[in-house]
Short mmCIF file of C-alpha atoms (C1' of nucleotides) in Angstrom, two decimals:
data_model
loop_
_atom_site.label_atom_id
_atom_site.label_comp_id
_atom_site.label_asym_id
_atom_site.label_seq_id
_atom_site.Cartn_x
_atom_site.Cartn_y
_atom_site.Cartn_z
CA MET A 1233 167.36 147.21 98.83
CA SER A 1234 170.32 149.10 97.29
CA ILE A 1235 170.34 151.55 93.82
CA SER A 1236 171.33 150.24 90.55
CA SER A 1237 175.03 149.95 89.89
CA ARG A 1238 174.55 151.60 86.47
CA PHE A 1239 175.20 155.12 88.53
CA ALA A 1240 178.24 153.68 90.02
CA VAL A 1241 179.48 152.25 86.53
CA GLY A 1242 178.15 156.03 84.96
CA ILE A 1243 180.91 156.78 86.89
CA HIS A 1244 183.39 155.12 85.76
CA ILE A 1245 182.49 155.28 82.22
CA LEU A 1246 182.86 159.59 82.70
CA ALA A 1247 186.28 159.16 84.61
CA LEU A 1248 187.87 157.01 82.42
CA ILE A 1249 186.66 158.98 78.88
CA GLU A 1250 188.84 161.64 80.62
CA LEU A 1251 191.78 160.09 81.67
CA ASN A 1252 192.05 158.14 78.66
CA LYS A 1253 191.21 161.79 76.48
CA GLU A 1254 194.23 160.63 74.35
CA GLY A 1255 192.61 157.83 73.18
CA VAL A 1256 189.93 156.45 71.78
CA THR A 1257 187.46 154.83 74.38
CA SER A 1258 185.57 152.37 73.03
CA SER A 1259 182.47 150.41 74.79
CA GLU A 1260 184.37 147.16 74.92
CA PHE A 1261 187.71 149.13 76.24
CA LEU A 1262 185.42 150.51 79.16
CA ALA A 1263 183.72 147.17 79.63
CA SER A 1264 187.53 145.27 80.37
CA SER A 1265 187.65 148.20 82.47
CA VAL A 1266 184.01 148.20 84.89
CA ASN A 1267 184.45 144.16 84.03
CA THR A 1268 181.42 143.88 82.11
CA ASN A 1269 180.18 143.36 79.03
CA PRO A 1270 180.21 145.78 75.86
CA ALA A 1271 175.98 145.67 75.59
CA VAL A 1272 175.69 146.97 79.19
CA ILE A 1273 177.98 149.49 78.92
CA ARG A 1274 176.45 150.74 75.44
CA LYS A 1275 172.99 150.91 77.21
CA LEU A 1276 174.58 153.54 79.30
CA MET A 1277 176.81 155.33 76.71
CA GLY A 1278 172.99 156.02 74.95
CA MET A 1279 171.51 157.06 78.26
CA LEU A 1280 174.32 159.49 79.30
CA LYS A 1281 174.31 160.25 75.78
CA LYS A 1282 170.51 161.13 75.53
CA SER A 1283 171.19 163.37 78.88
CA GLY A 1284 174.73 165.16 76.98
CA LEU A 1285 177.45 164.01 79.28
CA ILE A 1286 178.71 162.41 76.42
CA GLU A 1287 179.09 162.48 72.77
CA VAL A 1288 179.11 159.26 70.55
CA HIS A 1289 178.98 158.26 66.91
CA PRO A 1290 177.43 155.05 65.25
CA GLY A 1291 180.06 153.31 63.16
CA ILE A 1292 182.76 155.95 65.12
CA ALA A 1293 184.26 154.26 67.68
CA GLY A 1294 185.07 156.22 71.01
CA ALA A 1295 183.07 158.53 73.30
CA LYS A 1296 184.29 161.41 74.61
CA LEU A 1297 182.89 164.10 77.26
CA ALA A 1298 180.72 166.78 75.64
CA LYS A 1299 180.81 169.15 79.02
CA GLU A 1300 183.73 170.22 81.42
CA LEU A 1301 184.52 167.75 84.04
CA SER A 1302 183.93 170.77 86.36
CA ASP A 1303 180.12 170.91 84.88
CA ILE A 1304 179.25 167.55 85.31
CA THR A 1305 177.76 166.40 88.74
CA LEU A 1306 177.33 163.08 90.67
CA PHE A 1307 173.77 164.33 90.53
CA ASP A 1308 173.94 164.73 86.22
CA VAL A 1309 174.84 161.28 85.94
CA TYR A 1310 172.72 160.21 88.53
CA LYS A 1311 169.63 161.21 86.73
CA ALA A 1312 171.38 160.08 83.13
CA VAL A 1313 171.39 156.53 84.52
CA ASN A 1314 167.69 156.99 85.78
CA VAL A 1315 168.48 155.18 89.23
CA VAL A 1316 166.28 157.17 91.44
CA GLN A 1317 163.26 158.77 89.96
CA GLU A 1318 161.56 161.98 91.58
CA LYS A 1319 160.26 161.68 94.76
CA GLU A 1320 160.52 157.74 94.65
CA LEU A 1321 163.35 156.66 96.60
CA PHE A 1322 160.95 155.48 99.22
CA SER A 1323 158.03 153.53 98.07
CA ILE A 1324 154.85 153.98 99.78
CA HIS A 1325 152.38 151.46 99.99
CA GLU A 1326 149.07 152.19 97.72
CA SER A 1327 145.19 151.61 99.44
CA PRO A 1328 145.35 152.31 103.03
CA HIS A 1329 141.49 152.13 104.31
CA PRO A 1330 140.60 155.51 104.13
CA ASP A 1331 137.71 154.79 106.91
CA CYS A 1332 140.87 154.32 109.42
CA LEU A 1333 142.45 157.87 110.75
CA VAL A 1334 145.67 156.54 109.99
CA GLY A 1335 145.02 155.22 106.91
CA ARG A 1336 143.63 157.76 105.03
CA ASN A 1337 146.43 160.63 105.43
CA ILE A 1338 149.60 158.45 106.21
CA GLN A 1339 150.35 159.11 102.98
CA ASN A 1340 150.18 162.81 102.24
CA THR A 1341 151.48 162.89 105.94
CA ILE A 1342 154.48 160.66 104.58
CA GLU A 1343 154.92 161.79 101.30
CA PRO A 1344 156.84 165.29 102.09
CA LEU A 1345 158.94 163.60 104.88
CA PHE A 1346 160.76 161.16 102.65
CA ALA A 1347 160.82 163.84 99.76
CA ALA A 1348 162.84 165.95 102.17
CA ALA A 1349 165.33 162.76 102.90
CA GLN A 1350 165.65 161.64 99.12
CA LEU A 1351 166.20 165.92 98.63
CA ALA A 1352 169.21 165.78 101.44
CA MET A 1353 170.92 163.10 99.63
CA GLU A 1354 170.48 164.82 96.17
CA LYS A 1355 172.40 167.46 97.59
CA VAL A 1356 175.20 166.00 98.32
CA LEU A 1357 175.11 164.72 94.69
CA ARG A 1358 174.84 167.53 93.28
CA ASN A 1359 177.91 169.05 95.28
CA VAL A 1360 180.09 166.62 93.67
CA THR A 1361 181.62 167.09 90.37
CA LEU A 1362 183.38 164.48 88.05
CA GLU A 1363 186.44 166.80 88.52
CA ASP A 1364 186.64 165.66 92.09
CA VAL A 1365 186.52 162.15 91.51
CA VAL A 1366 189.12 162.25 89.00
CA LYS A 1367 191.39 164.42 90.68
CA ASP A 1368 190.71 161.83 93.60
CA ILE A 1369 191.88 159.11 91.31
CA ALA A 1370 195.06 160.93 90.23
CA THR A 1371 195.65 161.58 93.96
CA LYS A 1372 195.95 158.15 95.07
CA GLU A 1373 198.11 157.48 92.43
CA ASN A 1374 200.53 159.86 93.22
CA ILE A 1375 199.90 161.38 89.75
CA CYS A 1376 199.49 164.77 91.21
CA MET B 1481 164.95 151.29 92.78
CA SER B 1482 162.71 151.99 95.53
CA ILE B 1483 163.22 151.42 99.24
CA SER B 1484 160.72 148.41 100.39
CA SER B 1485 157.37 150.05 101.15
CA ARG B 1486 158.56 148.06 105.11
CA PHE B 1487 159.58 151.39 106.11
CA ALA B 1488 156.33 153.58 105.29
CA VAL B 1489 154.29 150.51 106.74
CA GLY B 1490 156.25 150.48 109.66
CA ILE B 1491 155.69 154.03 110.33
CA HIS B 1492 151.91 153.29 109.51
CA ILE B 1493 151.90 150.86 112.62
CA LEU B 1494 153.25 152.73 115.12
CA ALA B 1495 151.39 155.60 114.47
CA LEU B 1496 148.15 153.38 114.36
CA ILE B 1497 149.37 151.48 117.62
CA GLU B 1498 149.26 155.28 119.19
CA LEU B 1499 146.46 156.83 118.23
CA ASN B 1500 144.05 153.34 119.06
CA LYS B 1501 145.83 152.62 122.33
CA GLU B 1502 142.95 152.94 124.13
CA GLY B 1503 141.94 149.81 122.36
CA VAL B 1504 143.37 146.34 120.78
CA THR B 1505 145.74 146.79 117.90
CA SER B 1506 146.28 143.37 116.46
CA SER B 1507 147.63 142.20 113.66
CA GLU B 1508 144.46 141.60 111.77
CA PHE B 1509 143.27 145.11 112.74
CA LEU B 1510 146.24 146.70 111.41
CA ALA B 1511 146.44 144.87 108.12
CA SER B 1512 142.85 146.21 107.56
CA SER B 1513 144.01 149.70 107.54
CA VAL B 1514 147.37 149.41 106.11
CA ASN B 1515 145.27 147.07 103.31
CA THR B 1516 147.48 143.84 103.33
CA ASN B 1517 147.51 140.59 105.21
CA PRO B 1518 148.46 140.10 108.63
CA ALA B 1519 150.76 137.99 108.48
CA VAL B 1520 152.83 140.56 106.53
CA ILE B 1521 152.48 142.81 109.20
CA ARG B 1522 153.14 139.98 112.00
CA LYS B 1523 156.63 140.29 110.55
CA LEU B 1524 157.30 143.77 110.55
CA MET B 1525 155.69 143.40 113.94
CA GLY B 1526 158.88 141.04 115.06
CA MET B 1527 161.17 143.40 113.63
CA LEU B 1528 159.61 146.58 115.38
CA LYS B 1529 160.07 144.37 118.65
CA LYS B 1530 163.37 142.89 118.25
CA SER B 1531 164.46 147.04 118.21
CA GLY B 1532 162.95 147.56 120.90
CA LEU B 1533 160.28 149.88 119.55
CA ILE B 1534 156.92 147.49 120.42
CA GLU B 1535 155.43 145.61 123.17
CA VAL B 1536 154.05 142.30 121.98
CA HIS B 1537 153.39 139.09 123.44
CA PRO B 1538 152.80 135.36 121.79
CA GLY B 1539 148.76 134.65 122.45
CA ILE B 1540 147.98 137.83 123.73
CA ALA B 1541 146.29 140.36 121.32
CA GLY B 1542 147.23 143.85 120.46
CA ALA B 1543 150.78 145.70 120.41
CA LYS B 1544 151.82 148.59 122.69
CA LEU B 1545 154.58 151.18 122.04
CA ALA B 1546 157.88 150.43 124.41
CA LYS B 1547 159.01 153.99 124.26
CA GLU B 1548 157.81 157.52 124.38
CA LEU B 1549 156.20 159.04 120.92
CA SER B 1550 159.35 161.20 121.09
CA ASP B 1551 161.56 158.91 121.49
CA ILE B 1552 161.08 157.15 118.25
CA THR B 1553 162.67 158.51 115.13
CA LEU B 1554 161.92 157.77 111.55
CA PHE B 1555 165.39 156.52 111.39
CA ASP B 1556 164.27 154.04 114.60
CA VAL B 1557 162.02 152.65 112.48
CA TYR B 1558 164.14 152.46 109.26
CA LYS B 1559 166.62 150.25 110.99
CA ALA B 1560 164.16 148.66 112.21
CA VAL B 1561 162.81 147.20 109.45
CA ASN B 1562 165.74 146.59 107.67
CA VAL B 1563 165.44 148.63 104.13
CA VAL B 1564 169.10 149.81 103.81
CA GLN B 1565 172.37 148.37 105.47
CA GLU B 1566 174.93 150.69 106.53
CA LYS B 1567 176.69 152.22 103.09
CA GLU B 1568 174.96 149.89 101.11
CA LEU B 1569 172.05 152.68 99.68
CA PHE B 1570 174.42 152.57 96.28
CA SER B 1571 175.43 149.74 95.16
CA ILE B 1572 178.92 149.36 93.53
CA HIS B 1573 180.05 147.05 91.57
CA GLU B 1574 182.18 144.16 91.98
CA SER B 1575 185.77 143.16 90.16
CA PRO B 1576 186.27 146.20 87.59
CA HIS B 1577 189.79 145.58 86.21
CA PRO B 1578 193.11 146.58 88.90
CA ASP B 1579 195.31 146.54 85.51
CA CYS B 1580 193.18 149.78 84.73
CA LEU B 1581 194.31 153.36 86.12
CA VAL B 1582 190.22 153.85 86.89
CA GLY B 1583 189.24 150.26 87.68
CA ARG B 1584 191.89 149.68 90.34
CA ASN B 1585 190.27 153.39 92.50
CA ILE B 1586 187.01 153.59 91.43
CA GLN B 1587 185.83 151.63 94.53
CA ASN B 1588 187.82 153.56 97.06
CA THR B 1589 187.56 157.40 95.79
CA ILE B 1590 183.26 156.48 95.17
CA GLU B 1591 182.56 154.74 98.49
CA PRO B 1592 182.91 158.27 101.01
CA LEU B 1593 181.04 159.75 98.04
CA PHE B 1594 178.01 157.72 98.78
CA ALA B 1595 178.28 157.18 102.42
CA ALA B 1596 178.11 160.81 102.66
CA ALA B 1597 174.95 161.17 100.29
CA GLN B 1598 173.16 157.78 102.28
CA LEU B 1599 174.16 159.89 105.68
CA ALA B 1600 172.73 162.90 104.75
CA MET B 1601 169.70 161.57 104.06
CA GLU B 1602 169.54 158.97 107.28
CA LYS B 1603 169.97 162.49 109.06
CA VAL B 1604 166.89 163.95 107.94
CA LEU B 1605 165.18 160.59 108.94
CA ARG B 1606 166.86 161.64 112.37
CA ASN B 1607 165.54 164.89 113.10
CA VAL B 1608 161.45 163.65 112.52
CA THR B 1609 160.17 161.65 115.07
CA LEU B 1610 157.06 159.55 115.35
CA GLU B 1611 155.56 162.30 117.94
CA ASP B 1612 155.39 164.80 114.37
CA VAL B 1613 154.24 161.68 112.32
CA VAL B 1614 151.07 161.73 114.88
CA LYS B 1615 150.91 165.23 114.73
CA ASP B 1616 150.53 165.79 111.76
CA ILE B 1617 147.96 163.59 110.85
CA ALA B 1618 145.92 165.44 114.35
CA THR B 1619 146.09 168.44 112.05
CA LYS B 1620 145.09 166.69 109.06
CA GLU B 1621 141.38 165.70 110.99
CA ASN B 1622 141.52 169.11 112.98
CA ILE B 1623 141.79 166.65 115.71
CA CYS B 1624 143.95 169.31 117.85
"C1'" DA C 733 181.14 148.38 46.52
"C1'" DT C 734 183.08 145.85 50.28
"C1'" DT C 735 185.26 144.76 54.27
"C1'" DA C 736 186.44 145.59 59.18
"C1'" DC C 737 184.56 147.43 62.69
"C1'" DA C 738 182.06 150.43 66.03
"C1'" DT C 739 177.60 151.95 67.67
"C1'" DG C 740 172.19 151.08 68.68
"C1'" DT C 741 168.69 148.20 69.90
"C1'" DA C 742 166.09 144.29 71.41
"C1'" DA C 743 165.30 139.72 73.31
"C1'" DC C 744 166.23 136.43 76.32
"C1'" DT C 745 168.23 134.49 80.81
"C1'" DA C 746 169.49 133.83 85.98
"C1'" DA C 747 169.38 135.00 90.42
"C1'" DA C 748 167.46 138.49 94.16
"C1'" DA C 749 164.38 141.47 96.14
"C1'" DT C 750 159.44 142.55 97.26
"C1'" DG C 751 154.57 141.80 99.50
"C1'" DA C 752 151.04 138.26 98.87
"C1'" DT C 753 149.25 134.29 100.79
"C1'" DT C 754 148.87 129.71 102.81
"C1'" DA C 755 149.72 127.03 106.70
"C1'" DC C 756 150.58 125.48 111.15
"C1'" DA C 757 153.02 125.70 115.35
"C1'" DT C 758 153.08 128.08 119.64
"C1'" DG C 759 151.38 130.36 123.48
"C1'" DT C 760 147.10 132.86 126.52
"C1'" DA C 761 143.47 132.90 128.82
"C1'" DA C 762 138.32 131.99 129.46
"C1'" DT D 1418 139.78 122.63 126.03
"C1'" DT D 1419 138.33 126.01 123.43
"C1'" DA D 1420 138.64 130.48 121.08
"C1'" DC D 1421 142.11 133.31 119.55
"C1'" DA D 1422 146.38 135.59 119.43
"C1'" DT D 1423 151.21 136.28 117.78
"C1'" DG D 1424 155.13 133.26 115.63
"C1'" DT D 1425 157.16 131.84 111.25
"C1'" DA D 1426 157.83 129.21 107.62
"C1'" DA D 1427 156.88 127.50 102.81
"C1'" DT D 1428 155.23 129.11 98.51
"C1'" DC D 1429 154.40 132.57 94.65
"C1'" DA D 1430 154.15 135.65 91.21
"C1'" DT D 1431 155.64 139.77 90.16
"C1'" DT D 1432 159.35 143.25 89.74
"C1'" DT D 1433 164.27 144.91 89.27
"C1'" DT D 1434 168.87 143.73 88.34
"C1'" DA D 1435 172.82 142.70 84.69
"C1'" DG D 1436 174.62 139.50 81.81
"C1'" DT D 1437 174.21 137.60 77.14
"C1'" DT D 1438 173.82 136.67 71.89
"C1'" DA D 1439 172.23 138.64 67.66
"C1'" DC D 1440 172.17 141.23 64.74
"C1'" DA D 1441 170.34 145.85 62.29
"C1'" DT D 1442 172.94 150.33 61.43
"C1'" DG D 1443 176.63 153.34 60.34
"C1'" DT D 1444 181.36 155.35 59.26
"C1'" DA D 1445 185.52 154.94 56.88
"C1'" DA D 1446 190.10 152.92 54.41
"C1'" DT D 1447 190.63 149.79 51.00
#
DNA sequence: ATTACATGTAACTAAAATGATTACATGTAA
DNA sequence: TTACATGTAATCATTTTAGTTACATGTAAT
């Protein structure tokens, strides 16, 4: 199964806040670009806010980035929107039989292997910033 | 969300077939060790068989490995049990708005980044064999 | 103050995936 | 033909997702 698109949408939201920084980036505006419901966006904005990535205020239209673009990595977004918990990218079956040689050891044997795989994936996310994302979009549009 | 435990169970099955190679490893025997239903095991056995990792025959009790332990990587099991499709570890929201600068570029920008993260994870799986897993279990049991 | 409009948040829904379970067809060998 | 194994389909409860609706809360302009 796939990791929730909340992650991709979170990146979309942050990139659009940056590229629309002269304007007002409301949940309705974002929802239109993402093609979803404003309430879905507001829920994600809440998560991004809680993680200190954006600034939003009740009653005041628009969101602003709370950090420099180059200070926000994809990993920050990934953690903010809560798509994968630590050591839980792979699920391991519970209660294997303790009387069996394999059953009583499989969890402890597999866990560090799965953790290493997850960390390798997350390391890639740590090495990409939103600045990279925004620059790539600009390049595709021949803006720069 | 997490990747299906079919992966962990698949590893469990293969390790147990190896460690019980003097005996008969039936779906019922495996189900008891994994602590699930024999039909679940048989479905997984079918997948492992289809990928050429084990040999099973209708009407004949027991499964055997079809390859050397050191020739089976965790990645082979991962692909066999079909837990994550190529380039689909992360899902990307569909139909963002094409009239928006971000909307019309976000998918193409994000896709290679997500693919790179997925590949990094899979690379770790490619570098671990079932021999490593079985040896680790043996070590934990002070067998070697 | 009231109006207009934004965010914050809860409740409800349909769709999809998972894992368990049951049942039965198919295949093998004694 | 009997006993028992694998192969496989149908069904079910649970969980997650993403969308939707509704409304409370907060701000600012009139």
